[in-house]
Tab-separated table of N, CA and C in Angstrom:
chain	number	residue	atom	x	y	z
F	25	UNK	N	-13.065	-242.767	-75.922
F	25	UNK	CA	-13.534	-241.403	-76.049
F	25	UNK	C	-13.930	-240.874	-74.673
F	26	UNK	N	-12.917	-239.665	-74.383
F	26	UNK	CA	-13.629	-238.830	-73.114
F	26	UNK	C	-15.156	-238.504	-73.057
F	27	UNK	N	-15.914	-237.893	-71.611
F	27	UNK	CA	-16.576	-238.114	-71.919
F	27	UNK	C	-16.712	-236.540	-70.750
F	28	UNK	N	-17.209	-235.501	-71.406
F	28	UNK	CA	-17.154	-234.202	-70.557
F	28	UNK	C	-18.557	-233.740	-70.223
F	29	UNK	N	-19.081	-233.743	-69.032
F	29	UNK	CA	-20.349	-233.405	-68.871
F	29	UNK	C	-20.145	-231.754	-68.158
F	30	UNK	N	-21.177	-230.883	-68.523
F	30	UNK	CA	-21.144	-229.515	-68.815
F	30	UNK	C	-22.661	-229.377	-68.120
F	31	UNK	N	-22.724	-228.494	-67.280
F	31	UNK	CA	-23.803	-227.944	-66.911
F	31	UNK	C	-24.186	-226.543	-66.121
F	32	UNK	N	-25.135	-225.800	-67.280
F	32	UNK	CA	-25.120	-224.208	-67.278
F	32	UNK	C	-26.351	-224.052	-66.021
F	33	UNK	N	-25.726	-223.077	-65.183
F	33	UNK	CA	-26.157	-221.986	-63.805
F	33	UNK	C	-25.829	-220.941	-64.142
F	34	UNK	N	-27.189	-220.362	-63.629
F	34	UNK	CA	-27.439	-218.416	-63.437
F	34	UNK	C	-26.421	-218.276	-62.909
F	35	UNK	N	-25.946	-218.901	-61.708
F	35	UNK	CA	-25.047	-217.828	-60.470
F	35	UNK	C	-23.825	-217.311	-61.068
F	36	UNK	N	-23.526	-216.287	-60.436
F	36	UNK	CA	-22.338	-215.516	-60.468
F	36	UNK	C	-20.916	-216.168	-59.700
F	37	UNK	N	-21.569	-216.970	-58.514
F	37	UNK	CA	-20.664	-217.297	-57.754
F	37	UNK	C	-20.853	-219.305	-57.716
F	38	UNK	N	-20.846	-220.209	-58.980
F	38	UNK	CA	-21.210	-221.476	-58.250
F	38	UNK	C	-19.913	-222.106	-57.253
F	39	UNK	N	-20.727	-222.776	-56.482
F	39	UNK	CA	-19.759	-223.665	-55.740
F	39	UNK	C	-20.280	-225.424	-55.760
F	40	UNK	N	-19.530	-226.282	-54.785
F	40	UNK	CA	-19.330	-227.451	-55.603
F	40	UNK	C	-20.669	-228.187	-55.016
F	41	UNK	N	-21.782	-227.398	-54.024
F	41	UNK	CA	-23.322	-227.356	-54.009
F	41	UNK	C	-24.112	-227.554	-55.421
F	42	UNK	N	-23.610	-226.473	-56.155
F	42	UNK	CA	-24.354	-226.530	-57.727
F	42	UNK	C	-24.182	-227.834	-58.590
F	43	UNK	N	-23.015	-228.416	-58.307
F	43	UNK	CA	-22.662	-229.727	-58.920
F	43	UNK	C	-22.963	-231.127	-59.131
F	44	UNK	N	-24.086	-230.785	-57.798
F	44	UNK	CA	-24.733	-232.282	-57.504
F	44	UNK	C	-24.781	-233.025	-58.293
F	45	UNK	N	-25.563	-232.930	-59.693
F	45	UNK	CA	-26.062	-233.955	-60.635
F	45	UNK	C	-24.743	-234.055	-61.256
F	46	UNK	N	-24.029	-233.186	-61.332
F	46	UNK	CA	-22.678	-233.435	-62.363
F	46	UNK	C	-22.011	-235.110	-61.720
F	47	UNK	N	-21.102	-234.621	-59.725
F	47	UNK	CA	-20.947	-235.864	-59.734
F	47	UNK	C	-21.324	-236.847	-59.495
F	48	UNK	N	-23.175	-237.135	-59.944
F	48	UNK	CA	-23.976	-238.373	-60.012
F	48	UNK	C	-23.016	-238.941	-61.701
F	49	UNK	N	-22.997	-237.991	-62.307
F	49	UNK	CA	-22.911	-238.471	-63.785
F	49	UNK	C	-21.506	-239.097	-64.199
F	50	UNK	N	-20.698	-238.496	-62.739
F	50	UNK	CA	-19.102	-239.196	-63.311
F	50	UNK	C	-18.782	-240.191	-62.392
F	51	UNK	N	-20.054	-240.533	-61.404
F	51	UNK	CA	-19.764	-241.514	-60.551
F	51	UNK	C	-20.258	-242.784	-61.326
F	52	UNK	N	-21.555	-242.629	-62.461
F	52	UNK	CA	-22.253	-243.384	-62.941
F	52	UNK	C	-21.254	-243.899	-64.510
F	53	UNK	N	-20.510	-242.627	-64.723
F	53	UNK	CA	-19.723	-242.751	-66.042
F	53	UNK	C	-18.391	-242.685	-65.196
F	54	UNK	N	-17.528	-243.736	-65.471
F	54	UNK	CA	-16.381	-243.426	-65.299
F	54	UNK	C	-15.013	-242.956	-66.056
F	55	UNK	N	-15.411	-242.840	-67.351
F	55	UNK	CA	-15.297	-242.047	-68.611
F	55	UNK	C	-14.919	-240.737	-68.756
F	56	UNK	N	-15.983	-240.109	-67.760
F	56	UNK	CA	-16.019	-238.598	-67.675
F	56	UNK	C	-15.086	-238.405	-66.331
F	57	UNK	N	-14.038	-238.153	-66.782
F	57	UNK	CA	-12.877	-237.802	-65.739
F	57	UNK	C	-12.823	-236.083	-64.990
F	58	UNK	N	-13.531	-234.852	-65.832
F	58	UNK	CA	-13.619	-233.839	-65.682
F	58	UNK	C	-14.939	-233.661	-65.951
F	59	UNK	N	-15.488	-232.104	-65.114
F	59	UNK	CA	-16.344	-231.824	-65.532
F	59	UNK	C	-16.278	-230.252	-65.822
F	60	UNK	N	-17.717	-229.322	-66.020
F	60	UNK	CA	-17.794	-228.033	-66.093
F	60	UNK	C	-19.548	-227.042	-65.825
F	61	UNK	N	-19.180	-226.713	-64.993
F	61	UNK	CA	-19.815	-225.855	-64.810
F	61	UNK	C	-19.835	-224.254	-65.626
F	62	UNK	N	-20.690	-224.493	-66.428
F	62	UNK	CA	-20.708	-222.807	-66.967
F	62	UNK	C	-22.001	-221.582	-66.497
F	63	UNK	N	-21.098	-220.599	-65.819
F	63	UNK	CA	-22.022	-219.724	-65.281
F	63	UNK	C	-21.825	-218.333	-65.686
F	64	UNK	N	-22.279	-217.268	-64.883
F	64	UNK	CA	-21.974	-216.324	-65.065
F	64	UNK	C	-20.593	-215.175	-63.939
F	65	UNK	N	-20.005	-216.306	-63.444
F	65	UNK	CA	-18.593	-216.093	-62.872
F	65	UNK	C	-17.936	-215.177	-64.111
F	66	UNK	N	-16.967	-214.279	-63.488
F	66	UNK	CA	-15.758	-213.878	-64.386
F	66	UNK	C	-14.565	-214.337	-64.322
F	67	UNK	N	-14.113	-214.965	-63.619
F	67	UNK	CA	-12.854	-216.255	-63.663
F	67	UNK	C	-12.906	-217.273	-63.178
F	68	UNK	N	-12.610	-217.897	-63.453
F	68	UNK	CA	-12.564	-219.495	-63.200
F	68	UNK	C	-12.346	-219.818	-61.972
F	69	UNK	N	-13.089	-221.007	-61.327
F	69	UNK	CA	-13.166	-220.903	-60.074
F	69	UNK	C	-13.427	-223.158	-59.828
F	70	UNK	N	-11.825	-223.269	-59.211
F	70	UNK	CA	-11.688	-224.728	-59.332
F	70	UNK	C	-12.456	-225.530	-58.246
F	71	UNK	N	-13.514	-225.895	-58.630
F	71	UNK	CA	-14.641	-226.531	-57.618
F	71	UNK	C	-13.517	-228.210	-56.778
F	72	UNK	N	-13.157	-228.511	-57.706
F	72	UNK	CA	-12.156	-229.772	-57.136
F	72	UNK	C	-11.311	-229.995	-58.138
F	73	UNK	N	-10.403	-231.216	-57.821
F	73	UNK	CA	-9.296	-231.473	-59.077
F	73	UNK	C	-10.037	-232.081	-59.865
F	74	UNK	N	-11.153	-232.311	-60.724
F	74	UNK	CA	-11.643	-232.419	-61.683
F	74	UNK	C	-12.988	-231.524	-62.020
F	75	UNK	N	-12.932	-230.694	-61.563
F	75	UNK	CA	-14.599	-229.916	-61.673
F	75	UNK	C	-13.939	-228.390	-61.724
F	76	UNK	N	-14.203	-227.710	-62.597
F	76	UNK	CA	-13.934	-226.010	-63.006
F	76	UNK	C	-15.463	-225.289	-63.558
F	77	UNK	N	-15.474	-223.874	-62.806
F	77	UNK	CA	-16.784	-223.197	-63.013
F	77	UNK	C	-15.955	-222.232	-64.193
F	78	UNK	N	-16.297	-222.652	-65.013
F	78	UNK	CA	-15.975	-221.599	-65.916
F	78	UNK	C	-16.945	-220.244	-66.539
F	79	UNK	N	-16.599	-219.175	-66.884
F	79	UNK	CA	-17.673	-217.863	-67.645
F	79	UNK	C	-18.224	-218.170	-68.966
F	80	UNK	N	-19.352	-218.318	-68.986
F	80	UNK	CA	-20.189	-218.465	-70.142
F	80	UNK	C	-19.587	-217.731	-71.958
F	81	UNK	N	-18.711	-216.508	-71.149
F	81	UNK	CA	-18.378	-216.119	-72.296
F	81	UNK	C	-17.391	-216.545	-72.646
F	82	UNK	N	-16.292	-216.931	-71.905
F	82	UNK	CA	-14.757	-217.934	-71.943
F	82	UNK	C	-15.301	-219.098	-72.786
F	83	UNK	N	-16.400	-219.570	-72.153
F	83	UNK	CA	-16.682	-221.124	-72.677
F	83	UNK	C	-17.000	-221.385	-74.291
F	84	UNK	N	-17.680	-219.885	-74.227
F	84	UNK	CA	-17.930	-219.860	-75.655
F	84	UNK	C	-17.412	-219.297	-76.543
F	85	UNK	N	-16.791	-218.403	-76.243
F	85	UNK	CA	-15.354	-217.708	-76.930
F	85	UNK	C	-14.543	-219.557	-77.526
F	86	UNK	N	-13.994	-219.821	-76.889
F	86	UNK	CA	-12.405	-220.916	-76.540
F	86	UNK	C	-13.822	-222.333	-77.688
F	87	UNK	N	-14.850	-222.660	-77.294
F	87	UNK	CA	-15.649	-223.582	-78.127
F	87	UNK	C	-15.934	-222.793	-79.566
F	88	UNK	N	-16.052	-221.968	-79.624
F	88	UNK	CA	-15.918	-221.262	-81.080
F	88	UNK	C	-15.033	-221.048	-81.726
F	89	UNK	N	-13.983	-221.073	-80.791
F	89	UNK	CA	-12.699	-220.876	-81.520
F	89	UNK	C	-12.042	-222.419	-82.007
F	90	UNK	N	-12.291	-222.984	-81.437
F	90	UNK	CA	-11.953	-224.656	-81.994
F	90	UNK	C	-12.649	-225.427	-83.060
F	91	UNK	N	-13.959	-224.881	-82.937
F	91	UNK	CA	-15.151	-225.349	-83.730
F	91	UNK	C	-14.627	-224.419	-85.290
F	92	UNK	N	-14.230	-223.387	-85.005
F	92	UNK	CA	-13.947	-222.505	-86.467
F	92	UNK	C	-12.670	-223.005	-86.884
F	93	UNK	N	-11.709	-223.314	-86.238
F	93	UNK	CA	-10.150	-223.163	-86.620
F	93	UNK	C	-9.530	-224.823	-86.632
């Protein structure tokens, strides 16, 4: 089982500064191959080849839509 660690920021603009604890968690899990940042960005913004800042409302739009359907 994958293992996706997710962690929500105010900013409009994160960069791969905001991420710190994320890659403590995939250095510690090697499981968690990707991660996510959810903020208040309006498009997606690829921090590295495994780390994406995605929009709070994308995130939850696209998780609601899987969770319902």
């Amino acid at each position: 089982r994958e293992l996706i660690p997710i962690e929500v920021k105010y900013s409009k603009r994160p960069t791969l500064s905001h991420a710190k604890h994320l890659r403590t968690f995939m250095q510690e899990y090697p499981k968690a191959k990707r991660a996510f940042i959810v903020a208040q960005n309006e498009h997606d913004i690829m921090l590295d080849a495994a780390m994406i800042a995605t929009s709070w409302k994308k995130f939850l739009h696209k998780t609601l839509d899987t969770l319902l359907n």
